PDB file of C-alpha atoms in Angstrom:
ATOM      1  CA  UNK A   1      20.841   2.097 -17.601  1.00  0.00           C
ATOM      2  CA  UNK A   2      17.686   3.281 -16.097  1.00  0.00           C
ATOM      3  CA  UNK A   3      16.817   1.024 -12.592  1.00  0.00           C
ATOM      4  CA  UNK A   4      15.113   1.544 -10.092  1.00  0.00           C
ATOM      5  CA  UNK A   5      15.848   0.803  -6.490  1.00  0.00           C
ATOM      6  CA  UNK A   6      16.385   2.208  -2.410  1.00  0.00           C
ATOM      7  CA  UNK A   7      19.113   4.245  -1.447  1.00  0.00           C
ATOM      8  CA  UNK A   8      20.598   3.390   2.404  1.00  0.00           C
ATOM      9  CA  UNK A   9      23.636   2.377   4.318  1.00  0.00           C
ATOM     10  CA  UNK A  10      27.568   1.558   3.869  1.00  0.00           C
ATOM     11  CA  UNK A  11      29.028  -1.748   4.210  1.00  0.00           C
ATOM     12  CA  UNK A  12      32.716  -2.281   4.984  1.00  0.00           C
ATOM     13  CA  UNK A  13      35.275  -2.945   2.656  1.00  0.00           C
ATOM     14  CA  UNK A  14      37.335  -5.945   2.412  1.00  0.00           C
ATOM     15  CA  UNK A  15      41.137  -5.709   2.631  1.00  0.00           C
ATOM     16  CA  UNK A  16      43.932  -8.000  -0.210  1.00  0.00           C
ATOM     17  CA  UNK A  17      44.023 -11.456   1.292  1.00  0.00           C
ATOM     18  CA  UNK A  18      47.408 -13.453   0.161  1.00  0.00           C
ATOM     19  CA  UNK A  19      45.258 -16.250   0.867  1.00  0.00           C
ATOM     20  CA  UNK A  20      42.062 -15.191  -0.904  1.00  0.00           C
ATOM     21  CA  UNK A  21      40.287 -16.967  -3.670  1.00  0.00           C
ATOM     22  CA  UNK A  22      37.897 -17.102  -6.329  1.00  0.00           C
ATOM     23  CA  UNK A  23      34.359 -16.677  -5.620  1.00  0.00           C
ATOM     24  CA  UNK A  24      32.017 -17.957  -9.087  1.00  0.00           C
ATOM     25  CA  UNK A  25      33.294 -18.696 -12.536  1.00  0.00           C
ATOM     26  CA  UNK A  26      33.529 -15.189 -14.733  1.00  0.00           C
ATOM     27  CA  UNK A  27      34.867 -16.874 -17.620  1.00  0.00           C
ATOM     28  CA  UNK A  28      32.322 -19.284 -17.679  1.00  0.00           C
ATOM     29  CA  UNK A  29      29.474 -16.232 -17.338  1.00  0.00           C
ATOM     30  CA  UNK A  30      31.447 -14.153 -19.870  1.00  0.00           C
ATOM     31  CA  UNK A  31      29.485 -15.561 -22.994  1.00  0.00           C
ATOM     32  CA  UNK A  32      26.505 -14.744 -21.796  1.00  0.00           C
ATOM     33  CA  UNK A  33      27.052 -10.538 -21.668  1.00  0.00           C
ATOM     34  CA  UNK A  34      25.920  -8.256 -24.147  1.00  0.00           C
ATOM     35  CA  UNK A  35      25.856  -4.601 -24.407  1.00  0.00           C
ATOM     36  CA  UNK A  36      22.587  -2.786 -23.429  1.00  0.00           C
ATOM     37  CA  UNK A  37      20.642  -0.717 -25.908  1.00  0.00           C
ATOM     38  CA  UNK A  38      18.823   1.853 -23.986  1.00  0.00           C
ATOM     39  CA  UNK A  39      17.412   1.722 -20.590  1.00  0.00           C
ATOM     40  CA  UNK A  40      17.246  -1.430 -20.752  1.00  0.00           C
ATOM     41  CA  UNK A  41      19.942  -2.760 -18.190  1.00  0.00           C
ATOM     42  CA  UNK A  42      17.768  -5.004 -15.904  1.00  0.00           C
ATOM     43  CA  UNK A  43      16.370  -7.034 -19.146  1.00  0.00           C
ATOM     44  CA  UNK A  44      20.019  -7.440 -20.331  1.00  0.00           C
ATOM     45  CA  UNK A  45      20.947  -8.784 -16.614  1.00  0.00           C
ATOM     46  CA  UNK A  46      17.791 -10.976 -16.727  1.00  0.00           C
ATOM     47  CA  UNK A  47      18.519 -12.642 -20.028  1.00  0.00           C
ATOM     48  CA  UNK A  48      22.181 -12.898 -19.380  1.00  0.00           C
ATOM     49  CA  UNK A  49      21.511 -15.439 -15.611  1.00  0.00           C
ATOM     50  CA  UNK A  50      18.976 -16.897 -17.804  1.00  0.00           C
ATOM     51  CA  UNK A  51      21.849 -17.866 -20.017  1.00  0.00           C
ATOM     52  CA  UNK A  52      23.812 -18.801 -17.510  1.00  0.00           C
ATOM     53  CA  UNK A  53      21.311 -21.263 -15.447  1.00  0.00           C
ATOM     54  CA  UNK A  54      19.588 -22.696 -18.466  1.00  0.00           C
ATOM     55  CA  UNK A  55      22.462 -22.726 -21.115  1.00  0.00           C
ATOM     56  CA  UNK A  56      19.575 -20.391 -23.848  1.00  0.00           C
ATOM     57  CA  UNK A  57      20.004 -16.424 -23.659  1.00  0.00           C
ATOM     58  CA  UNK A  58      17.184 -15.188 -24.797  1.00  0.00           C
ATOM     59  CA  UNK A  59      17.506 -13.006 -27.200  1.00  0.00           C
ATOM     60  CA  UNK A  60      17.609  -9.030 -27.188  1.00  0.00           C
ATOM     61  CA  UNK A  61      14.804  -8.651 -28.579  1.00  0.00           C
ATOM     62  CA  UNK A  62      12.880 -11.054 -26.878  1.00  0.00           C
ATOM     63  CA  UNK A  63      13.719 -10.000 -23.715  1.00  0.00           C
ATOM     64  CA  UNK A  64      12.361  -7.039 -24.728  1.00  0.00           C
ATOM     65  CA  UNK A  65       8.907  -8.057 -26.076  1.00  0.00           C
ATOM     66  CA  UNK A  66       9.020 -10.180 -22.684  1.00  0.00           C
ATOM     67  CA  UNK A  67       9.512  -7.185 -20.848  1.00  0.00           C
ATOM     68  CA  UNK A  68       6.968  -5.039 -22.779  1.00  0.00           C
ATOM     69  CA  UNK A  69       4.126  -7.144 -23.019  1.00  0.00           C
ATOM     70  CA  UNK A  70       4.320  -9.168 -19.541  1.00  0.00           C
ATOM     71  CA  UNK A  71       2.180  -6.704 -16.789  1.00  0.00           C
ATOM     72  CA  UNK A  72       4.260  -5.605 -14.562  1.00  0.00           C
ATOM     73  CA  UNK A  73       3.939  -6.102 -10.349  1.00  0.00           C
ATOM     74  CA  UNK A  74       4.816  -2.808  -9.346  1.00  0.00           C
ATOM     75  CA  UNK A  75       3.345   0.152 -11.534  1.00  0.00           C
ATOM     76  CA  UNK A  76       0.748   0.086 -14.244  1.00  0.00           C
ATOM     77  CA  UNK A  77       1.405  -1.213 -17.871  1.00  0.00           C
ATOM     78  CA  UNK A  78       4.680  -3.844 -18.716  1.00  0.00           C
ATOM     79  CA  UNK A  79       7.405  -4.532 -16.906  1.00  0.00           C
ATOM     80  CA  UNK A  80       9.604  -2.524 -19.782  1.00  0.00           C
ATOM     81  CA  UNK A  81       8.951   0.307 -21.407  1.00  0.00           C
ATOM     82  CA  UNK A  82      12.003   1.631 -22.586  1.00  0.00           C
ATOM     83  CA  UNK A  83      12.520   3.410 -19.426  1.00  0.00           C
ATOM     84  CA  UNK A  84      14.245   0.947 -17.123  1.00  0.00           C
ATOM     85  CA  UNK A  85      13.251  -1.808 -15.140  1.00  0.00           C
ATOM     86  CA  UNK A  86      11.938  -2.428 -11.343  1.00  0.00           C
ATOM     87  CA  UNK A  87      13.817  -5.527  -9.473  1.00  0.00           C
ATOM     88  CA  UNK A  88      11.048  -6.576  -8.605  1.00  0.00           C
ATOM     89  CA  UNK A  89       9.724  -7.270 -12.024  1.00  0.00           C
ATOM     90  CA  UNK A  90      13.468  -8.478 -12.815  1.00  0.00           C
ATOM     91  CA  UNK A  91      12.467 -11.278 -10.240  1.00  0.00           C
ATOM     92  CA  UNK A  92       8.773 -11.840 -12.420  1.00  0.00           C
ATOM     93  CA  UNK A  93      10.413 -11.793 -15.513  1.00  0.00           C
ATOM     94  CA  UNK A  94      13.121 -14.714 -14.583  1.00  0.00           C
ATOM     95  CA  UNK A  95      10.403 -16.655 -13.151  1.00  0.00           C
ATOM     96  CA  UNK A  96       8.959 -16.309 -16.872  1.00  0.00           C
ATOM     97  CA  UNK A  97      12.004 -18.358 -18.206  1.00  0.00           C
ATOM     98  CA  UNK A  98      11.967 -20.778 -15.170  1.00  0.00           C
ATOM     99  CA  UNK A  99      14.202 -19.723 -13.214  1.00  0.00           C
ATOM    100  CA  UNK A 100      13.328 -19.053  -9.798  1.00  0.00           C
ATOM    101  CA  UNK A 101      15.299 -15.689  -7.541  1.00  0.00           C
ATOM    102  CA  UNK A 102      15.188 -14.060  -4.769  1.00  0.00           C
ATOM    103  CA  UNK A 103      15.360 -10.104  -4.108  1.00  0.00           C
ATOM    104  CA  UNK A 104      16.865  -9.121  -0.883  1.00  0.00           C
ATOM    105  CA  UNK A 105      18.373  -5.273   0.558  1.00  0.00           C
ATOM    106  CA  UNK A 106      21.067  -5.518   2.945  1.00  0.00           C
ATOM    107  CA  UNK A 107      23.048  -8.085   1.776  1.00  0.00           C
ATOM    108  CA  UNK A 108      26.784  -8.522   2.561  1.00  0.00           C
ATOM    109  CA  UNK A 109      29.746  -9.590   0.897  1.00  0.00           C
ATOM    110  CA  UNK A 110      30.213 -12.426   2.659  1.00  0.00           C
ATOM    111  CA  UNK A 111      27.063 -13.485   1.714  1.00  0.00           C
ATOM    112  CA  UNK A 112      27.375 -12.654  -2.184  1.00  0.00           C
ATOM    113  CA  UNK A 113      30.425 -14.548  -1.970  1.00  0.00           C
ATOM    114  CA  UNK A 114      29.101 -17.631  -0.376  1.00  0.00           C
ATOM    115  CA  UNK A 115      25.798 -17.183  -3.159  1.00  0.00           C
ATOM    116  CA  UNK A 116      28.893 -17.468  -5.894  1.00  0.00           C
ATOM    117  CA  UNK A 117      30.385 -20.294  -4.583  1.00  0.00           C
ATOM    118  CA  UNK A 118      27.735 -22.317  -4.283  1.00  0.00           C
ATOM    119  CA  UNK A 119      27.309 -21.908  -8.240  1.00  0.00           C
ATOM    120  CA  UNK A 120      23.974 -19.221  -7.694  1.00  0.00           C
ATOM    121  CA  UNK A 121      23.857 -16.394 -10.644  1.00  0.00           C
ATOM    122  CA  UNK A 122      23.752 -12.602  -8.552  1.00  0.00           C
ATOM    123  CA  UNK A 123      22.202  -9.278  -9.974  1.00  0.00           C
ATOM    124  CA  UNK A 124      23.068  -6.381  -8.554  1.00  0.00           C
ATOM    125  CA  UNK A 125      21.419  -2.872  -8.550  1.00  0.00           C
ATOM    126  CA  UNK A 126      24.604  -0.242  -8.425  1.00  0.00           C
ATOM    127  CA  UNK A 127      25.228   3.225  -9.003  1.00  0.00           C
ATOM    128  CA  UNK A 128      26.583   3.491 -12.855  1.00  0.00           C
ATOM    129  CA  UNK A 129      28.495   6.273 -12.021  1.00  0.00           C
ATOM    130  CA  UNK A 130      30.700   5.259  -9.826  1.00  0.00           C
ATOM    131  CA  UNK A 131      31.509   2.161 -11.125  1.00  0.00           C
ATOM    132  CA  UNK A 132      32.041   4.001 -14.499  1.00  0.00           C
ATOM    133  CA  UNK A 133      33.917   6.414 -12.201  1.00  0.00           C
ATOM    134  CA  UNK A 134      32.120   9.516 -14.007  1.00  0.00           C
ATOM    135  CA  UNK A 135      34.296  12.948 -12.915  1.00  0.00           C
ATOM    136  CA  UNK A 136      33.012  14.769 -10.226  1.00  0.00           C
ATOM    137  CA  UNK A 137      29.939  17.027 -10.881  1.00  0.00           C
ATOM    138  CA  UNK A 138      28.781  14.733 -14.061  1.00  0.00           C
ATOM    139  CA  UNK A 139      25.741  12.684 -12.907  1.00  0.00           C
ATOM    140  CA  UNK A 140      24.701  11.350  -9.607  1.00  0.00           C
ATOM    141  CA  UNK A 141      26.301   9.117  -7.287  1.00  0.00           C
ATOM    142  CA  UNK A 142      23.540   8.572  -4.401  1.00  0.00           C
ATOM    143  CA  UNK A 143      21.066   6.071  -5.566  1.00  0.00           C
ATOM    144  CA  UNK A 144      21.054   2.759  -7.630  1.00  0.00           C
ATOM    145  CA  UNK A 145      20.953   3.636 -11.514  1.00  0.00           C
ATOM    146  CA  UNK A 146      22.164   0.354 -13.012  1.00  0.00           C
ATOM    147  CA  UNK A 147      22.052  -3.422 -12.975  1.00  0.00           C
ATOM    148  CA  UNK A 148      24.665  -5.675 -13.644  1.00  0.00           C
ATOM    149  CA  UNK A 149      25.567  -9.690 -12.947  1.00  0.00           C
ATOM    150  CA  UNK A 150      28.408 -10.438 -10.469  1.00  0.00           C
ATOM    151  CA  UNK A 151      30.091 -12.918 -11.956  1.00  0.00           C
ATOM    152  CA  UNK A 152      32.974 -13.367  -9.564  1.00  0.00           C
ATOM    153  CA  UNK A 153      34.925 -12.062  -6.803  1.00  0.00           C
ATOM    154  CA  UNK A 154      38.648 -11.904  -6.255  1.00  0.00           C
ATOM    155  CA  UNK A 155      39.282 -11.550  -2.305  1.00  0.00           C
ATOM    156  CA  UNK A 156      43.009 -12.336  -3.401  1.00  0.00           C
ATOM    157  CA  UNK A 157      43.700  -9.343  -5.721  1.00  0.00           C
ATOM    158  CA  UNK A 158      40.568  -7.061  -4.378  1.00  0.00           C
ATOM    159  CA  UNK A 159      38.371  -7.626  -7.762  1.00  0.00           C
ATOM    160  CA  UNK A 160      34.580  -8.224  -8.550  1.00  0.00           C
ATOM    161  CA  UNK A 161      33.880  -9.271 -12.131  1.00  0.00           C
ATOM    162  CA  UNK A 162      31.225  -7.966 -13.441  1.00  0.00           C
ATOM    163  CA  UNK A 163      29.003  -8.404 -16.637  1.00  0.00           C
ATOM    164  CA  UNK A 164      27.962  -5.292 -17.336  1.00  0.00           C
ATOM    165  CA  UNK A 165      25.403  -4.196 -20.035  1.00  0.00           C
ATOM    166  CA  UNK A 166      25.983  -0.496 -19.897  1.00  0.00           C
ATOM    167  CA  UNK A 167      29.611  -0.462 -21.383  1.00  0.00           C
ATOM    168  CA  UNK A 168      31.182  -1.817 -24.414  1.00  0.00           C
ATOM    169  CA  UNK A 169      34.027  -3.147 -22.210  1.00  0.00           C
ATOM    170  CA  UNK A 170      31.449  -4.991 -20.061  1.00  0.00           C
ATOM    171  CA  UNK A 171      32.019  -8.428 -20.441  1.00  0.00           C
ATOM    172  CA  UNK A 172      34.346  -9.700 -17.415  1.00  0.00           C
ATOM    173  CA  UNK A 173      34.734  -5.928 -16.511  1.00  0.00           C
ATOM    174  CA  UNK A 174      36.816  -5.667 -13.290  1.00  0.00           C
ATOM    175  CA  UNK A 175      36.151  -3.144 -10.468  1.00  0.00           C
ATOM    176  CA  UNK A 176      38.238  -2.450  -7.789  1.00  0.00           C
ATOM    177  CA  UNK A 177      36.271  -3.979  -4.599  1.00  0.00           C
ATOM    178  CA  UNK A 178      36.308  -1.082  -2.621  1.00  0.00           C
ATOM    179  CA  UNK A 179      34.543   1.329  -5.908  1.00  0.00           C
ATOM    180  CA  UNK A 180      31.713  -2.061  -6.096  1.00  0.00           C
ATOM    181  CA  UNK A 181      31.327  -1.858  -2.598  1.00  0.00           C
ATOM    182  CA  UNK A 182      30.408   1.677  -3.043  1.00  0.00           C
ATOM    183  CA  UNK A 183      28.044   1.449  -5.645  1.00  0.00           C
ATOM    184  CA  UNK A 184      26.299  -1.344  -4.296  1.00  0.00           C
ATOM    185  CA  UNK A 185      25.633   0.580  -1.138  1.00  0.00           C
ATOM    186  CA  UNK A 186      23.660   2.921  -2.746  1.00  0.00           C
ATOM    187  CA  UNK A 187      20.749   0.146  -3.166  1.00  0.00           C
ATOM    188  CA  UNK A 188      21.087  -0.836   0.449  1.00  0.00           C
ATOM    189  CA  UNK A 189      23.422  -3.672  -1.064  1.00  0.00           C
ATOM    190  CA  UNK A 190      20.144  -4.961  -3.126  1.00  0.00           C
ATOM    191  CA  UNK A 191      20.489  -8.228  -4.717  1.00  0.00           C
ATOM    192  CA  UNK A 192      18.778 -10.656  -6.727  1.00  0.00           C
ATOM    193  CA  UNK A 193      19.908 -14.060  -6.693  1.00  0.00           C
ATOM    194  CA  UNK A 194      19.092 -17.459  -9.172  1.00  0.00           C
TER     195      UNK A 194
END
């Protein structure tokens, strides 16, 4: 769950469009989710658009070893150790399988939607506990904490779909657009697209 990221600005929130559409293919990403084990979040969103652009998840385990043993670009020692992982070094380790991405901060919706519909795979750095909408008082809600694939979004019925790692209920999980929108912000809207 573990990731690590900048906390900044808002965006705005989209309104329920009777017109809206469907932004990306969940159903098509949904095979490619599994549930975290540890901190490892960022390794699990990693293997999962590796899935999804090349058609072979790596496995958990693998991912793993990946993560452990490749040197990481932003602190000393591996990308993973047990502890989370940088988005930066999300961005080495994809490169690892082939597949080339992009981080960015201050992204928009707009933007994430046109990134979906053009078929790209998007990683997102969130805070967990709001989109796990944690009661008040129990953990933090300022800064990034979690990574997770966006998968799709609804503009008709106000949706994202999300694979999500950190949640036994993660595959396809739907979030209200205004509580993504929310949680996003807290990584000045941070993105990593394939």
């Amino acid at each position: 769950m573990a990731f690590s990221a900048v906390c900044a600005g808002l965006t705005g929130v989209a309104h329920a469009d009777p017109n809206g559409q469907m932004y990306g293919n969940p159903q098509a990403a949904a095979p490619y989710w599994r549930y975290q084990i540890g901190e490892d979040c960022g390794l699990m969103a990693v293997a999962d658009v590796v899935g999804q652009v090349t058609g072979k998840e790596p496995s958990q385990v693998g991912v793993e070893l990946r993560g452990v043993f490749t040197r990481s670009e932003v602190h000393h020692g591996g990308v993973y150790f047990f502890d989370g992982t940088s988005p930066q070094d999300m961005v080495l380790l994809l490169s690892k399988y082939g597949v080339q991405s992009q981080l960015t901060t201050g992204n928009t919706l707009p933007g994430m939607e046109q990134d979906l519909a053009a078929g790209r795979k998007v990683i997102a750095a969130i805070n967990a506990e709001t989109i796990w909408n944690y009661p008040q008082g129990k953990g933090q809600r300022t800064s990034a904490d979690h990574a997770v694939v966006v998968t799709g979004v609804d503009t008709r019925n106000n949706i994202v779909h999300l694979n999500d790692s950190g949640t036994p209920n993660g595959r396809n999980e739907l979030i209200p657009l205004a509580t993504f929108t929310r949680a996003w912000a807290t990584s000045n809207n941070l993105l990593i697209v394939a």
